[in-house]
Amino acid sequence: METALAFLSPAGAVIAAWWIGTAAIMRLDRLPRRTFPVSLAAGGVLAILGLIAVIAFADQASATGAYVGFGGALLLWAWVELAFLTGAVVGPRRAPCPPGTGRARLFFAVQAVLYHELALLAVGAALLAATWGAANMTALWVFAVLWCMRASAKLNLHFGVPNLGDELLPEHLRYLGSYFSRGPATPLFPVTVGLAVLVAMPLWKSAYAHGAAGFEGTQMAIVATLLSLAIAEHLLMVLPIPQSLLWGSGEAARARGAGAQGPGEGTPS
C-alpha cells in the first residue's frame, strides 16, 4: 500500500502537467493572431528558465532533481509545440497536400513540418549537451520519450488511423489535416504501440522496485507515467472517441464539422 501511495506524487505531477500544459497551449493557439508574439516571447522566457534549471540540477541525483529535470524538459517542449501550433515554426510547405501517393506524399508531409522537426532536434541536442554524463539525465529521457512518441503519432496519422483528431487543429493549421489519412490502422500502429509498451513495462518495474521514491524511483515513475500517457493518446487514434470531447473543445469541433469536406478529412495513402 505504501509503495502504491508513493506513486501518487510523481504520477500525479506528470498527469497534471500534461493536462494543464496541453490545455494551455490549445487555448493560446486559438487566441487572436496578434497575441502570438507575446505568447511565444513568454514561452521563450520560460523555456530558457527551464534549460537553466536543467543545467543547475544536472548533478543532483535526488527526487527534487528528477522533478526539476522533468519540469525543465517540459517547458522546452511546450515552447516548441507552441511555436508549431501558432504557425511560427511549421515547414516550408504551408498549403494542403498536393495530389500524390506513397513516397511522394510522405515527402510533402515532411516538408509541411520540417522546421518543427529541426527545432525539436535542436532542443534535444541542447539537452543532450547539458546533461550528458551528468548524474541527473531525467530531462533528456523525458524529452526522448516525448520526441519518439510524437514522431510515432505523426507517422501513424499520415499512414492511417480511424480517429485523426484533426478537429483540434487551429484554423491557421487546418491544411495539415490533408496530410493525415483516415482509415483502418496500418501495421505500423501495433508495432509502435507494442514497442512503447515493451519499454514502459521495465520502467514501471524499476519504479516499483525503488518504491517510486528517491532519485531512481522518482525518475523511473516520471518517465513511465509520461510514456503511458503517450500510449493512451495513441489508443485514442483507434477508438471512436472525439478528442474534442476529451479537451472540451466544442468550438474547434464545430469549426471542423463545418468544413468536413475540407483538407482535415485526409487523403488515402
Short mmCIF file of C-alpha atoms in Angstrom, two decimals:
data_model
loop_
_atom_site.label_atom_id
_atom_site.label_comp_id
_atom_site.label_asym_id
_atom_site.label_seq_id
_atom_site.Cartn_x
_atom_site.Cartn_y
_atom_site.Cartn_z
CA MET A 1 0.00 0.00 0.00
CA GLU A 2 2.79 2.42 0.90
CA THR A 3 4.51 1.77 -2.43
CA ALA A 4 1.28 2.37 -4.31
CA LEU A 5 0.72 5.63 -2.45
CA ALA A 6 4.29 6.67 -3.24
CA PHE A 7 3.38 6.67 -6.95
CA LEU A 8 0.77 9.39 -6.38
CA SER A 9 3.32 12.17 -6.24
CA PRO A 10 5.36 11.55 -9.44
CA ALA A 11 2.45 10.14 -11.45
CA GLY A 12 0.12 12.90 -10.30
CA ALA A 13 2.68 15.58 -11.15
CA VAL A 14 3.14 14.20 -14.66
CA ILE A 15 -0.60 13.86 -15.33
CA ALA A 16 -1.33 17.36 -14.02
CA ALA A 17 1.50 18.92 -16.02
CA TRP A 18 0.44 17.06 -19.19
CA TRP A 19 -3.21 18.05 -18.85
CA ILE A 20 -2.70 21.67 -17.82
CA GLY A 21 0.13 22.25 -20.29
CA THR A 22 -1.78 20.78 -23.24
CA ALA A 23 -4.94 22.73 -22.40
CA ALA A 24 -2.96 25.97 -22.01
CA ILE A 25 -1.23 25.59 -25.38
CA MET A 26 -4.52 24.75 -27.10
CA ARG A 27 -6.04 27.86 -25.57
CA LEU A 28 -3.17 30.13 -26.59
CA ASP A 29 -3.08 28.98 -30.21
CA ARG A 30 -6.79 29.83 -30.55
CA LEU A 31 -6.41 33.41 -29.37
CA PRO A 32 -6.26 36.21 -31.98
CA ARG A 33 -3.06 36.02 -34.00
CA ARG A 34 -1.92 39.39 -32.70
CA THR A 35 -1.36 37.69 -29.33
CA PHE A 36 1.03 35.07 -30.73
CA PRO A 37 4.26 37.13 -30.41
CA VAL A 38 3.54 37.79 -26.73
CA SER A 39 2.75 34.12 -26.10
CA LEU A 40 5.93 33.00 -27.88
CA ALA A 41 8.06 35.54 -26.02
CA ALA A 42 6.64 34.46 -22.64
CA GLY A 43 7.09 30.81 -23.61
CA GLY A 44 10.66 31.53 -24.66
CA VAL A 45 11.48 33.06 -21.28
CA LEU A 46 10.03 30.01 -19.51
CA ALA A 47 11.97 27.69 -21.82
CA ILE A 48 15.24 29.48 -21.05
CA LEU A 49 14.50 29.24 -17.34
CA GLY A 50 13.76 25.56 -17.84
CA LEU A 51 17.11 24.97 -19.52
CA ILE A 52 18.90 26.88 -16.78
CA ALA A 53 17.17 24.72 -14.18
CA VAL A 54 18.15 21.53 -16.03
CA ILE A 55 21.79 22.65 -16.09
CA ALA A 56 21.73 23.72 -12.43
CA PHE A 57 20.33 20.36 -11.28
CA ALA A 58 22.22 18.15 -13.73
CA ASP A 59 24.46 16.78 -10.98
CA GLN A 60 21.77 16.46 -8.33
CA ALA A 61 20.66 12.83 -8.22
CA SER A 62 17.72 13.41 -5.92
CA ALA A 63 13.94 13.27 -6.13
CA THR A 64 13.92 17.07 -6.39
CA GLY A 65 16.44 16.89 -9.20
CA ALA A 66 14.21 14.43 -11.08
CA TYR A 67 11.20 16.75 -10.77
CA VAL A 68 13.25 19.75 -11.90
CA GLY A 69 14.60 17.82 -14.88
CA PHE A 70 11.07 16.83 -15.87
CA GLY A 71 9.77 20.37 -15.48
CA GLY A 72 12.65 21.90 -17.42
CA ALA A 73 12.28 19.49 -20.33
CA LEU A 74 8.52 20.05 -20.39
CA LEU A 75 8.95 23.84 -20.60
CA LEU A 76 11.32 23.45 -23.54
CA TRP A 77 8.99 21.02 -25.28
CA ALA A 78 5.98 23.27 -24.67
CA TRP A 79 7.75 26.25 -26.23
CA VAL A 80 8.47 24.35 -29.45
CA GLU A 81 4.91 22.99 -29.52
CA LEU A 82 3.51 26.49 -29.04
CA ALA A 83 5.70 27.75 -31.89
CA PHE A 84 4.34 24.93 -34.04
CA LEU A 85 0.66 25.38 -33.20
CA THR A 86 0.77 29.16 -33.62
CA GLY A 87 2.28 28.59 -37.06
CA ALA A 88 5.59 30.27 -36.23
CA VAL A 89 7.66 27.12 -36.76
CA VAL A 90 5.99 24.67 -39.14
CA GLY A 91 7.59 23.89 -42.50
CA PRO A 92 8.29 25.34 -45.95
CA ARG A 93 5.08 23.86 -47.37
CA ARG A 94 2.11 25.76 -45.94
CA ALA A 95 -0.66 24.52 -48.19
CA PRO A 96 -2.84 21.41 -48.49
CA CYS A 97 -1.14 18.24 -49.68
CA PRO A 98 -0.79 18.10 -53.49
CA PRO A 99 -2.09 15.02 -55.31
CA GLY A 100 0.23 12.10 -54.80
CA THR A 101 0.64 8.73 -53.15
CA GLY A 102 3.32 6.73 -51.37
CA ARG A 103 6.75 8.30 -51.07
CA ALA A 104 5.71 11.47 -52.89
CA ARG A 105 3.00 12.17 -50.33
CA LEU A 106 5.36 11.37 -47.45
CA PHE A 107 7.86 13.85 -48.91
CA PHE A 108 5.16 16.53 -48.98
CA ALA A 109 4.26 15.74 -45.37
CA VAL A 110 7.89 16.10 -44.27
CA GLN A 111 8.03 19.48 -45.97
CA ALA A 112 4.91 20.57 -44.08
CA VAL A 113 6.50 20.00 -40.63
CA LEU A 114 10.23 20.18 -41.41
CA TYR A 115 11.08 23.30 -39.36
CA HIS A 116 9.20 21.89 -36.37
CA GLU A 117 11.23 18.69 -36.50
CA LEU A 118 14.50 20.62 -36.81
CA ALA A 119 13.54 22.78 -33.82
CA LEU A 120 12.85 19.68 -31.73
CA LEU A 121 16.18 18.19 -32.73
CA ALA A 122 17.95 21.43 -31.79
CA VAL A 123 16.34 21.49 -28.35
CA GLY A 124 17.11 17.80 -27.90
CA ALA A 125 20.76 18.48 -28.78
CA ALA A 126 20.85 21.28 -26.19
CA LEU A 127 19.52 18.93 -23.51
CA LEU A 128 21.99 16.26 -24.56
CA ALA A 129 24.87 18.72 -24.19
CA ALA A 130 23.54 19.94 -20.84
CA THR A 131 23.07 16.51 -19.24
CA TRP A 132 25.36 14.04 -20.99
CA GLY A 133 27.43 12.18 -18.41
CA ALA A 134 25.68 14.00 -15.56
CA ALA A 135 24.15 12.24 -12.58
CA ASN A 136 20.66 13.53 -13.41
CA MET A 137 19.61 12.89 -17.02
CA THR A 138 15.87 12.97 -16.35
CA ALA A 139 15.35 15.92 -18.70
CA LEU A 140 16.96 14.07 -21.59
CA TRP A 141 14.90 10.90 -21.02
CA VAL A 142 11.69 12.93 -20.75
CA PHE A 143 12.43 14.75 -23.98
CA ALA A 144 13.38 11.49 -25.71
CA VAL A 145 10.04 9.92 -24.76
CA LEU A 146 8.12 12.97 -25.98
CA TRP A 147 10.03 13.09 -29.27
CA CYS A 148 9.77 9.37 -30.03
CA MET A 149 6.06 9.21 -29.29
CA ARG A 150 5.34 12.42 -31.20
CA ALA A 151 7.21 11.02 -34.22
CA SER A 152 5.19 7.81 -33.90
CA ALA A 153 1.93 9.78 -33.74
CA LYS A 154 2.81 11.80 -36.83
CA LEU A 155 3.66 8.69 -38.82
CA ASN A 156 0.51 6.87 -37.77
CA LEU A 157 -1.65 9.89 -38.60
CA HIS A 158 -0.01 10.09 -42.02
CA PHE A 159 -0.33 6.42 -42.93
CA GLY A 160 -3.78 5.91 -41.49
CA VAL A 161 -5.85 5.64 -38.30
CA PRO A 162 -9.64 5.77 -37.77
CA ASN A 163 -9.67 8.80 -35.43
CA LEU A 164 -7.47 11.65 -36.65
CA GLY A 165 -8.37 14.23 -34.01
CA ASP A 166 -7.99 16.85 -36.75
CA GLU A 167 -10.88 18.84 -35.27
CA LEU A 168 -8.34 20.10 -32.74
CA LEU A 169 -6.18 21.79 -35.37
CA PRO A 170 -6.40 25.59 -35.11
CA GLU A 171 -7.85 27.39 -38.11
CA HIS A 172 -4.48 28.56 -39.44
CA LEU A 173 -3.17 24.95 -39.48
CA ARG A 174 -6.22 23.20 -40.91
CA TYR A 175 -4.27 22.45 -44.10
CA LEU A 176 -2.15 19.98 -42.12
CA GLY A 177 -5.17 17.69 -41.95
CA SER A 178 -4.72 16.95 -45.65
CA TYR A 179 -1.51 15.09 -44.79
CA PHE A 180 -3.43 12.70 -42.50
CA SER A 181 -5.20 9.54 -43.65
CA ARG A 182 -8.49 8.42 -42.15
CA GLY A 183 -8.97 4.68 -42.38
CA PRO A 184 -8.10 1.38 -40.72
CA ALA A 185 -4.89 1.41 -38.71
CA THR A 186 -1.90 0.14 -40.64
CA PRO A 187 0.55 -2.48 -39.28
CA LEU A 188 2.68 0.46 -38.12
CA PHE A 189 0.23 1.18 -35.31
CA PRO A 190 0.50 -2.11 -33.35
CA VAL A 191 4.27 -2.13 -33.92
CA THR A 192 4.82 1.36 -32.49
CA VAL A 193 2.39 0.91 -29.60
CA GLY A 194 3.77 -2.55 -28.86
CA LEU A 195 7.33 -1.24 -28.71
CA ALA A 196 6.23 1.56 -26.39
CA VAL A 197 4.54 -0.93 -24.06
CA LEU A 198 7.68 -3.10 -24.04
CA VAL A 199 9.71 -0.06 -22.95
CA ALA A 200 7.14 1.07 -20.38
CA MET A 201 6.99 -2.28 -18.58
CA PRO A 202 10.59 -2.34 -17.27
CA LEU A 203 10.30 1.36 -16.39
CA TRP A 204 7.30 0.66 -14.17
CA LYS A 205 9.05 -2.39 -12.73
CA SER A 206 12.11 -0.32 -11.85
CA ALA A 207 9.98 2.42 -10.32
CA TYR A 208 8.15 -0.15 -8.19
CA ALA A 209 11.43 -1.78 -7.14
CA HIS A 210 12.61 1.60 -5.83
CA GLY A 211 9.30 2.34 -4.17
CA ALA A 212 8.74 5.31 -6.51
CA ALA A 213 10.96 7.25 -4.13
CA GLY A 214 14.46 8.64 -4.10
CA PHE A 215 16.11 9.65 -7.34
CA GLU A 216 15.87 6.35 -9.21
CA GLY A 217 12.30 5.60 -8.17
CA THR A 218 11.05 9.12 -8.88
CA GLN A 219 12.83 9.34 -12.21
CA MET A 220 11.52 5.98 -13.41
CA ALA A 221 7.97 6.76 -12.23
CA ILE A 222 8.00 10.09 -14.07
CA VAL A 223 9.27 8.62 -17.34
CA ALA A 224 6.97 5.57 -17.08
CA THR A 225 3.90 7.74 -16.45
CA LEU A 226 4.74 10.03 -19.35
CA LEU A 227 5.24 7.10 -21.71
CA SER A 228 1.97 5.52 -20.55
CA LEU A 229 0.11 8.77 -21.25
CA ALA A 230 1.59 8.83 -24.74
CA ILE A 231 0.43 5.22 -25.27
CA ALA A 232 -3.07 6.23 -24.14
CA GLU A 233 -3.04 9.11 -26.63
CA HIS A 234 -2.12 6.64 -29.36
CA LEU A 235 -5.06 4.41 -28.40
CA LEU A 236 -7.41 7.37 -28.91
CA MET A 237 -6.46 7.22 -32.59
CA VAL A 238 -8.28 3.91 -32.95
CA LEU A 239 -11.17 4.45 -30.51
CA PRO A 240 -14.45 6.13 -31.54
CA ILE A 241 -13.98 8.95 -29.04
CA PRO A 242 -13.88 12.52 -30.44
CA GLN A 243 -10.81 14.15 -28.94
CA SER A 244 -12.68 17.44 -28.87
CA LEU A 245 -14.83 15.93 -26.10
CA LEU A 246 -11.75 14.95 -24.14
CA TRP A 247 -10.47 18.53 -24.21
CA GLY A 248 -13.84 20.26 -24.13
CA SER A 249 -13.01 21.92 -27.42
CA GLY A 250 -16.56 22.17 -28.73
CA GLU A 251 -15.79 25.31 -30.71
CA ALA A 252 -13.00 23.55 -32.56
CA ALA A 253 -15.21 20.55 -33.26
CA ARG A 254 -17.95 22.71 -34.73
CA ALA A 255 -15.45 24.54 -36.89
CA ARG A 256 -14.08 21.26 -38.18
CA GLY A 257 -17.57 19.85 -38.73
CA ALA A 258 -18.47 22.84 -40.89
CA GLY A 259 -15.57 22.02 -43.15
CA ALA A 260 -15.89 18.26 -43.12
CA GLN A 261 -15.08 18.04 -46.80
CA GLY A 262 -12.01 20.24 -46.42
CA PRO A 263 -8.38 19.25 -46.00
CA GLY A 264 -8.91 17.87 -42.50
CA GLU A 265 -10.51 14.73 -43.89
CA GLY A 266 -7.20 13.33 -45.01
CA THR A 267 -6.28 11.60 -48.22
CA PRO A 268 -5.69 7.89 -48.61
CA SER A 269 -2.04 6.96 -48.98
#
